[in-house]
Each structure stands twice: as structure tokens, then as C-alpha cells.
Amino acid sequence: MEKFIVEGPAKLVGTVNISGAKNAAVGILPATLLVKGKCHLENVPDISDMRSYYTILESLGAKIEYINKNELIIDNTNIKSAIASYELTSKFRASYYLLGALLGRFNEVEIGLPGGCNLGARPIDQHIKVFEKLGAKIDVRSGRVYASKTSKLKGTSIFLDVVSVGATINAILAATLAEGTTIIENVAKEPHIVDIASFLNSMGANIKGAGTDVIKIVGVEKLEQKSSYSIIPDQIEAGTFMVAAAATKGDVIINNCIPKHLEPITAKLREAGVTVIEQDSLVHVKMDKKAKPFSIKTMPHPGFPTDMQPQMCILLALASGTGMIVENIWESRFQYTDELIKMGADILCKGNTAIVTGVDKLYGAPVIAHDLRAGAAMIIAGLVAEGKTEITHINHILRGYEDIVGKFLKLGANIKYISEGDTDD
Ligand code: EPZ
């Protein structure tokens, strides 16, 4: 079985370069389907979720020229089909963006019901509401989603019942080439939503308000890319290295990031006593003592991101007192706490709340990466723990972090990737 072996304790020191944002890239790649022509993308993260997307788009008729591992030209002139493989689309969450993008071009679209991290119930009722309001018919059966339309989608007013990143992006994708004006209220405001809107606007779309509560989209006839587009740096990858630096009492420059996107994380780290110095496109994180206890409530952006909650728990698990984590987005995001308890952490979970009391030490143990961010937290736990931590189910981690082993090694960590069949000695 593939695994990571981490030997701790470590003190991370040095500079890490942040890759392109996964959650922007998985929206921008399907957004290229709205262009009957070529799109040139830069700062694309080299992660397995993107490789799955390339296979899907190529199976639909896209031609992709891979310039290097982070840059590509995708030609969607000859997309022949809007029926995406069940096996490929049902494996990851962001495949649902194919619905919004392909509906802009085809009358019949079919994908597998999206999979992805197991974080509890992950309904898509708001996506369906968006498509239906725009005039499409949606059917969910036999593990597939069927979307159809008989004429162009028509702009309308939509009020989302819950603030959903995915439904907001799907609404933007579907409304970009629709007839007339679409106004979407109660939308998500994450940096990746702004990036996807900027990408589409750079090609002639008319999207205003991304990053606020209300987005207005005036449908346009067609899109055309005139110059290449560089994807924003990954907020959560940057945050993960910030916490890793703090938890290992290290001194790390997190380079190629947007400090503004990191503000909720920076604020919480400062509350814990961590030094965070912000400059143009980097943050410098330093820590030399036990963290002060703190509490977190996860919220949609600009609140504290749920995707940083497991990583922050490691800092709290070694803090000088008791703190609390309230998870407001995903019902099963505390599965990783059982793994931390195996390592000696003192955590009590009830419902959506975890009470965490700092201990003096964590001890290496065999642990599971239950999902992508839980997996990142297991690496940080392995770095601060005494002895060897063996992390399995790392396919989750590889879905969303580019060269994670190489980046941690460069900061002085003792971490190894063991592929299937290898032994770790
Ligand atoms: C995106 O998921 C991210 N994934 C997640 O990151 C992230 O945790 C999440 O947003 C919240 O920030 C991608 O961008 C690919 P939502 P998404 O729709 O779009 C409820 C990671 O680790 N909801 O904003 O699926 C839902 O149950 C991943 O990178 C509905 O009720 O999340 C949740 O409670 C994991 N009906 C809340 O809204 C719907 O139709 C937010 O979900 C849709 C969502």
C-alpha cells in the first residue's frame, strides 16, 4: 500500500513555493469548455485531481499540449460529446463543474454523481436549483446526473439557500453564455470564485460582483482567449505550510502566496502567539514557544476555512491549555481526531464540536489520511510527534498537494513516500 513515513520531531526551516490553487484550477479547466478554441493556462497545480480532469476532457475530444508540469494549452474546438465517463467523474467532487460548463455548449450532458472526500452528506440540491432556474431539466438516477435543455439557458434571479462554493461556480459557468442577465444572491466569496470569474472575464464574459454576496452575469454570445491566464496561488496549501511551520516551532517563508487570502489563518495564528510577517507575495512564519490555546469556528470565506481546520488542530493539540473547534460546514470532518488520539492527543468530540486540551508530546503511530486536509494534518502531526508515523490512504493527499514530500524535505523534514510493493527500510 502507498504510504508516507514521517520521522519526528522536526523543526521546519527555509522557503517553500506555493503552487496554483486546486479549487480554482478544478473550476478553470472545465470553464475552458466554454471556448471553442485554445486556452493557455499557467501555474496549474500538478496534482492527481487535475490529471483526472485531463483524462475526462481528452475523452470528450479536447486536445491538451502539456508545456511543462504547470503549464498547458487546451484546445476544446472539437469537443464531440458531453457524456463524461461514469468511472472518472464519480471519483472526485469537482467533476460537477462539467454540468455548468457543458450546458453552455450542449443540450444533453451526463456525468457520474460526483464523489470526492468523505466529509459527510454532500448534497447537490443547490446546483440542481441553479440549473433548473436557468431552464435546464435535471435528473439524478442510477448514480448519474443527466442535464438537458431544449434551447439556450435563460438568465434569471437565483437566491442560494446555502452559501455553496460549488453551486456558485456552476451558476457562473452556466450563466456565462446564457441569454440575458442572471443575478445570484447569497453566493460564496472564496478567492477561487473570484479567480474563475476573472478567467472568464479575461475572455470576454461579463461577470460582476465575484467576491461579494451578489454576482451579476450578463450572458455573452461567445468567449475567446487572447492571452494566457495564470491561476492564483493555493490559499489552503499556503495555510498548511504556515501551520506546519508554527507547530514545529520553525521559521519558514511561504513564497508565492497572496497574504490577503490568508488573513483568517494569519489572525488565528497570531492569536496563538505565532509571528506572521506579511509582505507582497509571501508570509514569514516563526514560532519558538508553545501555542496559546484558541478556538475556531469554521465559516464560509472570509471566515475561518473548514479546509484548514484539521491542520490547526495539531497546533491546538500541543497548546498550553484547552481550546475548541466548531465545524460548521462538513458534518464528518472530525474523523481525523481518532488518529490524533492514537498519537496521544487529548480530544473530546461531540457533534460538530471538538474540545482539545494541549498535551506535552505526541507520539508517532500508524494513522490513516481520512481525507485530503485530514491527510495534511497527519503529516504535520508526524512532524511534531516523537518517533515514526506511518500514514496510509495517501491517495487523498496526492489529490490536492503538489510535490508535498519534496516541499517538506526542502524544509528539513524527514518524510518518505513508499510506493505500493516497496518496504520502508
Ligand atoms: C468546496 O466544496 C471545496 N471543494 C471544499 O474543499 C471546501 O471544503 C468547501 O468548498 C467549503 O469551502 C472544491 O472546491 C472542489 P460547498 P463544495 O458547496 O463546493 C452544503 C478540499 O479539501 N451544500 O461550499 O462541495 C454542503 O453540504 C475540499 O479542498 C448544500 O446543502 O462545498 C456544505 O455544508 C473538501 N447543497 C455547505 O453547503 C448543495 O447543493 C458548503 O458546501 C451544495 C452544498
Coordinates of N, CA, C and O and ligand atoms in Angstrom, one line a residue, residues 22-24 26-27 49 92-97 116-117 119-129 161-169 188 190 192-193 234 236 299-301 305-308 327-331 333 371-374 399-401, ligand 1:
K22 N -5.7 24.5 -6.2 CA -6.5 23.3 -6.6 C -8.0 23.7 -6.9 O -8.5 23.5 -8.0
N23 N -8.6 24.4 -5.9 CA -10.0 24.6 -6.1 C -10.4 25.7 -7.1 O -11.5 25.8 -7.5
A24 N -9.4 26.5 -7.5 CA -9.6 27.4 -8.7 C -9.3 26.6 -10.0 O -10.2 26.6 -10.9
V26 N -9.7 23.4 -10.6 CA -10.7 22.4 -11.0 C -12.0 23.1 -11.5 O -12.9 22.5 -12.0
G27 N -12.1 24.4 -11.3 CA -13.2 25.2 -12.0 C -12.7 25.8 -13.3 O -13.5 25.9 -14.2
D49 N -6.0 15.2 -8.9 CA -7.4 15.7 -9.4 C -7.3 16.3 -10.7 O -8.2 16.2 -11.6
F92 N -14.3 12.1 -8.2 CA -13.9 13.4 -7.5 C -15.0 14.4 -7.6 O -15.8 14.4 -8.5
R93 N -15.0 15.3 -6.6 CA -16.1 16.2 -6.4 C -16.3 17.2 -7.6 O -17.4 17.5 -8.0
A94 N -15.1 17.8 -7.9 CA -15.2 19.0 -8.9 C -15.7 18.6 -10.2 O -15.9 19.5 -11.1
S95 N -15.9 17.3 -10.5 CA -16.4 16.9 -11.8 C -17.8 17.5 -12.1 O -18.2 17.6 -13.2
Y96 N -18.5 18.0 -11.0 CA -19.8 18.6 -11.2 C -19.7 19.9 -12.0 O -20.7 20.3 -12.5
Y97 N -18.5 20.5 -12.1 CA -18.5 21.7 -12.9 C -18.6 21.4 -14.4 O -18.9 22.3 -15.2
G116 N -15.4 12.3 -4.2 CA -14.6 13.3 -3.5 C -14.5 12.8 -2.1 O -14.9 11.8 -1.7
C117 N -13.9 13.7 -1.3 CA -13.6 13.4 0.2 C -14.9 13.1 0.9 O -15.9 13.7 0.7
L119 N -16.8 13.7 3.7 CA -16.9 14.7 4.7 C -18.3 14.7 5.3 O -18.8 15.6 6.0
G120 N -19.1 13.6 5.1 CA -20.5 13.5 5.5 C -21.4 13.8 4.3 O -20.9 13.7 3.1
A121 N -22.6 14.2 4.5 CA -23.6 14.4 3.4 C -23.0 15.6 2.5 O -22.6 16.6 3.0
R122 N -23.0 15.3 1.2 CA -22.6 16.4 0.3 C -23.7 16.6 -0.8 O -23.5 16.2 -1.9
P123 N -24.8 17.2 -0.4 CA -25.9 17.3 -1.4 C -25.6 18.2 -2.5 O -24.7 19.1 -2.4
I124 N -26.3 18.1 -3.7 CA -26.1 19.0 -4.8 C -27.4 19.7 -5.1 O -27.6 20.1 -6.3
D125 N -28.3 19.8 -4.2 CA -29.6 20.4 -4.4 C -29.5 21.8 -4.9 O -30.3 22.3 -5.8
Q126 N -28.5 22.6 -4.5 CA -28.4 24.0 -4.9 C -27.9 24.1 -6.3 O -28.3 25.0 -7.1
H127 N -27.0 23.1 -6.7 CA -26.6 23.1 -8.1 C -27.8 22.8 -9.0 O -28.0 23.5 -10.0
I128 N -28.6 21.8 -8.6 CA -29.8 21.5 -9.4 C -30.8 22.7 -9.5 O -31.3 23.0 -10.5
K129 N -30.9 23.4 -8.3 CA -31.8 24.5 -8.3 C -31.3 25.6 -9.4 O -32.1 26.1 -10.1
D161 N -30.0 28.9 -1.2 CA -30.4 28.6 0.2 C -29.3 28.5 1.2 O -29.4 28.8 2.4
V162 N -28.1 27.9 0.7 CA -26.9 27.8 1.5 C -25.8 28.4 0.7 O -25.8 28.4 -0.5
V163 N -24.8 29.0 1.4 CA -23.7 29.5 0.7 C -22.8 28.4 0.2 O -22.2 27.7 1.1
S164 N -22.8 28.1 -1.1 CA -22.1 27.0 -1.6 C -21.1 27.4 -2.7 O -21.4 28.1 -3.6
V165 N -19.9 27.0 -2.5 CA -18.8 27.3 -3.4 C -19.1 26.6 -4.8 O -19.1 27.3 -5.8
G166 N -19.5 25.3 -4.7 CA -19.7 24.6 -6.0 C -20.9 25.1 -6.7 O -20.8 25.3 -8.0
A167 N -22.0 25.4 -6.0 CA -23.2 25.9 -6.7 C -22.9 27.3 -7.3 O -23.4 27.7 -8.4
T168 N -22.2 28.1 -6.6 CA -21.8 29.5 -7.1 C -21.0 29.4 -8.4 O -21.4 30.0 -9.4
I169 N -20.0 28.5 -8.4 CA -19.2 28.3 -9.6 C -20.0 27.7 -10.8 O -20.0 28.2 -11.9
A188 N -21.1 32.2 -2.5 CA -19.8 32.1 -1.8 C -18.8 33.1 -2.3 O -19.0 33.6 -3.5
E190 N -15.2 32.9 -1.9 CA -13.8 32.3 -1.8 C -12.9 32.9 -2.9 O -13.4 33.2 -4.0
H192 N -11.1 31.5 -4.9 CA -11.1 30.8 -6.2 C -12.4 31.1 -7.0 O -12.3 31.0 -8.2
I193 N -13.4 31.6 -6.4 CA -14.6 32.1 -7.1 C -14.2 33.3 -7.9 O -14.5 33.5 -9.1
D234 N -2.4 28.7 -4.1 CA -3.4 27.9 -3.3 C -3.4 28.4 -1.9 O -2.4 28.3 -1.1
I236 N -5.0 27.2 0.7 CA -5.0 26.2 1.7 C -3.6 25.5 1.7 O -3.2 25.2 2.8
M299 N -16.3 28.8 8.9 CA -17.3 29.6 8.2 C -16.9 29.8 6.8 O -15.8 29.7 6.4
P300 N -17.9 30.1 5.9 CA -17.6 30.4 4.5 C -16.6 31.7 4.5 O -16.7 32.5 5.5
H301 N -15.8 31.8 3.5 CA -14.9 33.0 3.3 C -15.7 34.3 3.5 O -16.8 34.4 3.0
P305 N -11.5 29.0 7.2 CA -11.8 28.0 6.2 C -11.9 26.6 6.9 O -10.9 26.2 7.6
T306 N -12.9 25.8 6.6 CA -13.0 24.5 7.0 C -11.8 23.6 6.5 O -11.4 22.7 7.2
D307 N -11.3 24.0 5.4 CA -10.2 23.2 4.8 C -8.9 23.4 5.6 O -7.9 22.8 5.3
M308 N -8.9 24.3 6.6 CA -7.7 24.5 7.4 C -7.9 23.9 8.9 O -7.0 24.0 9.7
E327 N -17.1 22.9 13.9 CA -17.1 22.7 12.4 C -18.5 23.0 11.9 O -19.4 22.2 12.2
N328 N -18.6 24.0 11.1 CA -20.0 24.4 10.7 C -20.3 24.1 9.2 O -21.4 24.3 8.8
I329 N -19.3 23.5 8.5 CA -19.6 23.2 7.1 C -19.8 21.8 6.8 O -20.8 21.4 6.2
W330 N -18.9 20.9 7.3 CA -19.0 19.5 7.0 C -19.2 18.6 8.2 O -18.5 18.8 9.2
E331 N -20.2 17.7 8.2 CA -20.6 17.0 9.4 C -19.6 15.9 9.8 O -19.6 15.6 11.0
R333 N -16.1 16.0 9.6 CA -14.8 16.4 9.4 C -13.9 16.1 10.6 O -12.7 16.6 10.6
D371 N -9.2 12.1 4.7 CA -9.5 12.9 3.5 C -8.3 13.8 3.2 O -7.3 13.7 3.9
L372 N -8.4 14.7 2.2 CA -7.3 15.5 1.8 C -6.7 16.3 2.9 O -5.5 16.2 3.2
R373 N -7.5 17.1 3.6 CA -6.9 18.0 4.6 C -6.6 17.3 5.9 O -5.7 17.6 6.6
A374 N -7.4 16.2 6.2 CA -7.0 15.4 7.3 C -5.6 14.7 7.1 O -4.8 14.6 8.0
R399 N -4.2 13.9 -4.1 CA -5.2 14.6 -5.0 C -5.1 16.1 -5.0 O -5.5 16.8 -5.9
G400 N -4.5 16.7 -3.9 CA -4.6 18.1 -3.8 C -3.3 18.9 -3.4 O -3.4 20.1 -3.4
Y401 N -2.2 18.2 -3.1 CA -1.0 18.9 -2.8 C 0.1 18.5 -3.8 O 0.4 17.3 -3.9
Ligands
EPZ1 C1 -15.8 23.3 -1.9 O1 -16.6 22.1 -1.8 C2 -14.3 22.7 -1.8 N1 -14.1 21.8 -2.9 C3 -14.1 22.1 -0.5 O2 -12.7 21.7 -0.4 C4 -14.4 23.0 0.7 O3 -14.3 22.3 1.9 C5 -15.8 23.6 0.5 O4 -16.0 24.2 -0.8 C6 -16.1 24.7 1.5 O5 -15.2 25.7 1.5 C7 -13.9 22.3 -4.1 O6 -13.8 23.5 -4.4 C8 -13.7 21.3 -5.2 P1 -20.0 23.8 -0.7 P2 -18.1 22.2 -2.2 O7 -20.9 23.6 -1.8 O8 -18.3 23.2 -3.3 C9 -23.9 22.5 1.7 C10 -10.8 20.4 -0.1 O9 -10.3 19.8 0.9 N2 -24.5 22.3 0.3 O10 -19.5 25.2 -0.5 O11 -18.6 20.8 -2.4 C11 -22.8 21.4 2.0 O12 -23.4 20.2 2.5 C12 -12.3 20.4 -0.4 O13 -10.2 21.1 -0.9 C13 -25.8 22.0 0.2 O14 -26.5 21.9 1.2 O15 -18.7 22.8 -0.9 C14 -21.9 22.2 2.9 O16 -22.5 22.0 4.2 C15 -13.0 19.5 0.6 N3 -26.3 21.9 -1.0 C16 -22.0 23.6 2.5 O17 -23.2 23.7 1.7 C17 -25.6 22.0 -2.2 O18 -26.1 21.9 -3.3 C18 -20.8 24.1 1.7 O19 -20.6 23.3 0.6 C19 -24.2 22.3 -2.0 C20 -23.7 22.5 -0.8

